[in-house]
Amino acid sequence: MSVFDTTIFLSTFITLIVILDPPGAVPIFLALTASLTKAQRNVAARRASLVAVLVIAMFALFGRSILDYLHISIAALQGAGGLLLLLVALQLLTGKESDALADAGVNVALVPLGTPLLAGPGAIVATMLAVQRSDTTGEYAAVAAALVAAMLAVYLVLRFAGRVRALLRESGTMLLTRIAGLLLSAIAVQMVANSVRAFVAGEG
């Protein structure tokens, strides 16, 4: 019987937490769910976390085969995610996020919260590499446990993000929305830049 690998669990968990950056997702989460009720925000936090863990798990298991079959590189995936996030960032910066997401309800948890914000290329690639480096059942279990633990941490942070909103009130939330749009646009541009750099280097 294979022993659970604590070292792989800790290294994978820390890597995912750094990439997912739960505190950094709070302002974006609050901005995208500004028009939702408290109950809907809680549902959105849960859905976003579940969607992210399912997407990352799917890519961890079948990602390489899927990308190879479709002739898609990691760089192309990263570029597409960056462009999608950039569109959302522009809506936040121009104050049009309410109109764009008015009929989305808690489905905003699917896109862009669940993916590509949480389940982005960074988290996907990190998990895929961790799986590829694993050989025993204990190591695979450690990677799976690390993914679940990291997403649980993300969920808890998003679940209680509403308290931050209660403190900020309407004017503070509006300011936070603009800041979130700026931060999200920077993340999006960086993803696109990394994608272009990979293509130039012949990795695309």
Tab-separated table of C-alpha atoms in Angstrom:
chain	number	residue	atom	x	y	z
A	1	MET	CA	0.000	0.000	0.000
A	2	SER	CA	1.410	3.356	-1.048
A	3	VAL	CA	1.979	5.934	1.706
A	4	PHE	CA	0.463	9.419	1.425
A	5	ASP	CA	3.285	11.777	0.370
A	6	THR	CA	3.209	14.777	2.714
A	7	THR	CA	6.067	16.542	0.921
A	8	ILE	CA	4.255	16.529	-2.422
A	9	PHE	CA	1.043	17.609	-0.698
A	10	LEU	CA	2.699	20.629	0.924
A	11	SER	CA	4.656	21.672	-2.171
A	12	THR	CA	1.609	21.376	-4.450
A	13	PHE	CA	-0.676	23.103	-1.937
A	14	ILE	CA	1.692	26.049	-1.458
A	15	THR	CA	2.220	26.373	-5.214
A	16	LEU	CA	-1.527	26.454	-5.882
A	17	ILE	CA	-2.211	28.942	-3.085
A	18	VAL	CA	0.449	31.284	-4.474
A	19	ILE	CA	-0.956	30.988	-8.009
A	20	LEU	CA	-4.628	31.223	-6.998
A	21	ASP	CA	-3.933	34.143	-4.624
A	22	PRO	CA	-7.254	33.992	-2.678
A	23	PRO	CA	-6.875	37.477	-1.078
A	24	GLY	CA	-6.205	38.984	-4.504
A	25	ALA	CA	-9.408	37.421	-5.845
A	26	VAL	CA	-11.570	39.122	-3.197
A	27	PRO	CA	-11.881	42.579	-4.857
A	28	ILE	CA	-12.589	40.989	-8.238
A	29	PHE	CA	-15.168	38.653	-6.678
A	30	LEU	CA	-16.903	41.546	-4.932
A	31	ALA	CA	-16.915	43.637	-8.109
A	32	LEU	CA	-18.400	40.870	-10.243
A	33	THR	CA	-21.049	39.979	-7.648
A	34	ALA	CA	-21.960	43.546	-6.643
A	35	SER	CA	-25.526	43.198	-7.965
A	36	LEU	CA	-26.159	39.881	-6.198
A	37	THR	CA	-27.731	39.292	-2.818
A	38	LYS	CA	-25.772	37.825	0.092
A	39	ALA	CA	-27.255	34.385	-0.533
A	40	GLN	CA	-26.420	34.599	-4.244
A	41	ARG	CA	-22.850	35.657	-3.467
A	42	ASN	CA	-22.485	32.625	-1.215
A	43	VAL	CA	-23.756	30.398	-4.018
A	44	ALA	CA	-21.396	32.125	-6.465
A	45	ALA	CA	-18.431	31.507	-4.155
A	46	ARG	CA	-19.325	27.834	-3.886
A	47	ARG	CA	-19.910	27.415	-7.620
A	48	ALA	CA	-16.720	29.231	-8.559
A	49	SER	CA	-14.668	26.979	-6.276
A	50	LEU	CA	-16.366	23.803	-7.528
A	51	VAL	CA	-16.006	24.810	-11.175
A	52	ALA	CA	-12.339	25.640	-10.657
A	53	VAL	CA	-11.515	22.360	-8.925
A	54	LEU	CA	-13.398	20.355	-11.580
A	55	VAL	CA	-11.713	22.153	-14.486
A	56	ILE	CA	-8.244	21.792	-12.968
A	57	ALA	CA	-8.879	18.130	-12.102
A	58	MET	CA	-10.063	17.431	-15.648
A	59	PHE	CA	-6.945	19.002	-17.128
A	60	ALA	CA	-4.760	17.210	-14.584
A	61	LEU	CA	-6.166	13.876	-15.748
A	62	PHE	CA	-6.771	14.449	-19.443
A	63	GLY	CA	-5.231	17.856	-20.196
A	64	ARG	CA	-2.221	16.718	-22.159
A	65	SER	CA	-4.308	14.364	-24.301
A	66	ILE	CA	-6.987	17.012	-24.918
A	67	LEU	CA	-4.492	19.710	-25.893
A	68	ASP	CA	-2.501	17.345	-28.111
A	69	TYR	CA	-5.652	16.095	-29.838
A	70	LEU	CA	-6.839	19.638	-30.562
A	71	HIS	CA	-3.289	20.809	-31.387
A	72	ILE	CA	-3.538	23.521	-28.724
A	73	SER	CA	-0.495	24.667	-26.796
A	74	ILE	CA	-0.385	25.893	-23.215
A	75	ALA	CA	0.619	29.282	-24.612
A	76	ALA	CA	-2.552	29.452	-26.726
A	77	LEU	CA	-4.648	28.500	-23.698
A	78	GLN	CA	-2.964	31.212	-21.686
A	79	GLY	CA	-3.519	33.824	-24.386
A	80	ALA	CA	-7.213	32.973	-24.718
A	81	GLY	CA	-7.681	33.205	-20.960
A	82	GLY	CA	-5.927	36.570	-20.911
A	83	LEU	CA	-8.171	38.005	-23.633
A	84	LEU	CA	-11.296	36.810	-21.828
A	85	LEU	CA	-10.172	38.401	-18.570
A	86	LEU	CA	-9.304	41.625	-20.403
A	87	LEU	CA	-12.881	41.933	-21.663
A	88	VAL	CA	-14.194	41.574	-18.102
A	89	ALA	CA	-11.607	44.070	-16.818
A	90	LEU	CA	-12.725	46.680	-19.362
A	91	GLN	CA	-16.333	46.256	-18.201
A	92	LEU	CA	-15.272	46.837	-14.604
A	93	LEU	CA	-13.232	49.909	-15.498
A	94	THR	CA	-16.020	51.511	-17.527
A	95	GLY	CA	-18.746	50.706	-15.002
A	96	LYS	CA	-20.653	48.466	-17.411
A	97	GLU	CA	-20.270	45.271	-15.414
A	98	SER	CA	-23.795	45.531	-14.027
A	99	ASP	CA	-25.352	45.641	-17.495
A	100	ALA	CA	-23.120	42.881	-18.806
A	101	LEU	CA	-23.806	40.594	-15.856
A	102	ALA	CA	-27.380	41.583	-15.083
A	103	ASP	CA	-28.850	38.412	-16.577
A	104	ALA	CA	-25.965	36.203	-15.545
A	105	GLY	CA	-26.965	35.833	-11.906
A	106	VAL	CA	-24.739	33.437	-10.005
A	107	ASN	CA	-23.578	32.024	-13.359
A	108	VAL	CA	-20.853	34.658	-13.150
A	109	ALA	CA	-19.251	32.021	-10.934
A	110	LEU	CA	-18.711	29.862	-14.013
A	111	VAL	CA	-17.097	32.518	-16.221
A	112	PRO	CA	-14.976	34.428	-15.422
A	113	LEU	CA	-14.671	33.520	-11.715
A	114	GLY	CA	-14.395	29.740	-11.931
A	115	THR	CA	-12.450	29.882	-15.146
A	116	PRO	CA	-10.170	31.473	-16.232
A	117	LEU	CA	-9.672	33.548	-13.056
A	118	LEU	CA	-9.279	30.651	-10.608
A	119	ALA	CA	-8.825	27.731	-12.976
A	120	GLY	CA	-6.365	29.635	-15.129
A	121	PRO	CA	-3.366	28.397	-17.105
A	122	GLY	CA	-1.059	28.797	-14.105
A	123	ALA	CA	-3.057	26.542	-11.786
A	124	ILE	CA	-3.815	24.095	-14.600
A	125	VAL	CA	-0.185	23.731	-15.662
A	126	ALA	CA	1.063	23.487	-12.069
A	127	THR	CA	-1.360	20.651	-11.336
A	128	MET	CA	-0.618	18.889	-14.625
A	129	LEU	CA	3.106	18.959	-13.849
A	130	ALA	CA	2.506	17.678	-10.301
A	131	VAL	CA	0.512	14.753	-11.693
A	132	GLN	CA	3.165	13.991	-14.313
A	133	ARG	CA	5.854	13.888	-11.608
A	134	SER	CA	3.834	11.429	-9.504
A	135	ASP	CA	4.391	7.688	-9.746
A	136	THR	CA	2.628	6.054	-6.792
A	137	THR	CA	-0.938	6.057	-5.522
A	138	GLY	CA	0.162	7.996	-2.439
A	139	GLU	CA	1.688	10.740	-4.585
A	140	TYR	CA	-1.432	11.004	-6.752
A	141	ALA	CA	-3.536	11.178	-3.585
A	142	ALA	CA	-1.291	13.943	-2.242
A	143	VAL	CA	-1.771	16.036	-5.403
A	144	ALA	CA	-5.537	15.513	-5.293
A	145	ALA	CA	-5.694	16.425	-1.598
A	146	ALA	CA	-3.594	19.541	-2.210
A	147	LEU	CA	-5.945	20.676	-4.987
A	148	VAL	CA	-9.031	20.154	-2.806
A	149	ALA	CA	-7.405	21.891	0.173
A	150	ALA	CA	-6.342	24.892	-1.939
A	151	MET	CA	-9.830	25.283	-3.390
A	152	LEU	CA	-11.363	24.960	0.079
A	153	ALA	CA	-9.163	27.855	1.184
A	154	VAL	CA	-10.308	29.890	-1.837
A	155	TYR	CA	-13.941	29.126	-1.051
A	156	LEU	CA	-13.610	30.215	2.571
A	157	VAL	CA	-11.982	33.501	1.547
A	158	LEU	CA	-14.679	34.242	-1.048
A	159	ARG	CA	-17.449	33.030	1.267
A	160	PHE	CA	-16.639	35.713	3.824
A	161	ALA	CA	-15.777	38.429	1.300
A	162	GLY	CA	-19.247	39.876	1.884
A	163	ARG	CA	-18.097	41.218	5.239
A	164	VAL	CA	-15.546	43.322	3.385
A	165	ARG	CA	-18.359	44.651	1.181
A	166	ALA	CA	-20.460	45.519	4.246
A	167	LEU	CA	-17.601	47.604	5.606
A	168	LEU	CA	-16.943	49.406	2.309
A	169	ARG	CA	-20.596	50.282	1.529
A	170	GLU	CA	-21.658	51.594	-1.900
A	171	SER	CA	-18.995	54.254	-2.492
A	172	GLY	CA	-16.199	52.008	-1.282
A	173	THR	CA	-17.480	49.137	-3.383
A	174	MET	CA	-17.503	51.344	-6.487
A	175	LEU	CA	-13.905	52.364	-5.831
A	176	LEU	CA	-12.969	48.727	-5.234
A	177	THR	CA	-14.633	47.795	-8.523
A	178	ARG	CA	-12.423	50.217	-10.455
A	179	ILE	CA	-9.310	48.998	-8.639
A	180	ALA	CA	-10.325	45.403	-9.346
A	181	GLY	CA	-10.723	46.260	-13.024
A	182	LEU	CA	-7.240	47.763	-13.105
A	183	LEU	CA	-5.709	44.752	-11.360
A	184	LEU	CA	-7.595	42.310	-13.557
A	185	SER	CA	-6.509	44.127	-16.714
A	186	ALA	CA	-2.889	43.901	-15.547
A	187	ILE	CA	-3.294	40.162	-14.918
A	188	ALA	CA	-4.867	39.746	-18.359
A	189	VAL	CA	-2.127	41.702	-20.141
A	190	GLN	CA	0.533	39.677	-18.311
A	191	MET	CA	-1.122	36.429	-19.408
A	192	VAL	CA	-1.242	37.596	-23.018
A	193	ALA	CA	2.371	38.809	-22.822
A	194	ASN	CA	3.509	35.458	-21.444
A	195	SER	CA	1.620	33.740	-24.249
A	196	VAL	CA	3.266	35.924	-26.925
A	197	ARG	CA	6.680	35.388	-25.309
A	198	ALA	CA	6.136	31.621	-25.424
A	199	PHE	CA	5.178	31.758	-29.107
A	200	VAL	CA	8.235	33.872	-29.929
A	201	ALA	CA	10.403	31.371	-28.061
A	202	GLY	CA	8.938	28.574	-30.161
A	203	GLU	CA	6.932	27.024	-27.328
A	204	GLY	CA	3.502	27.807	-28.791
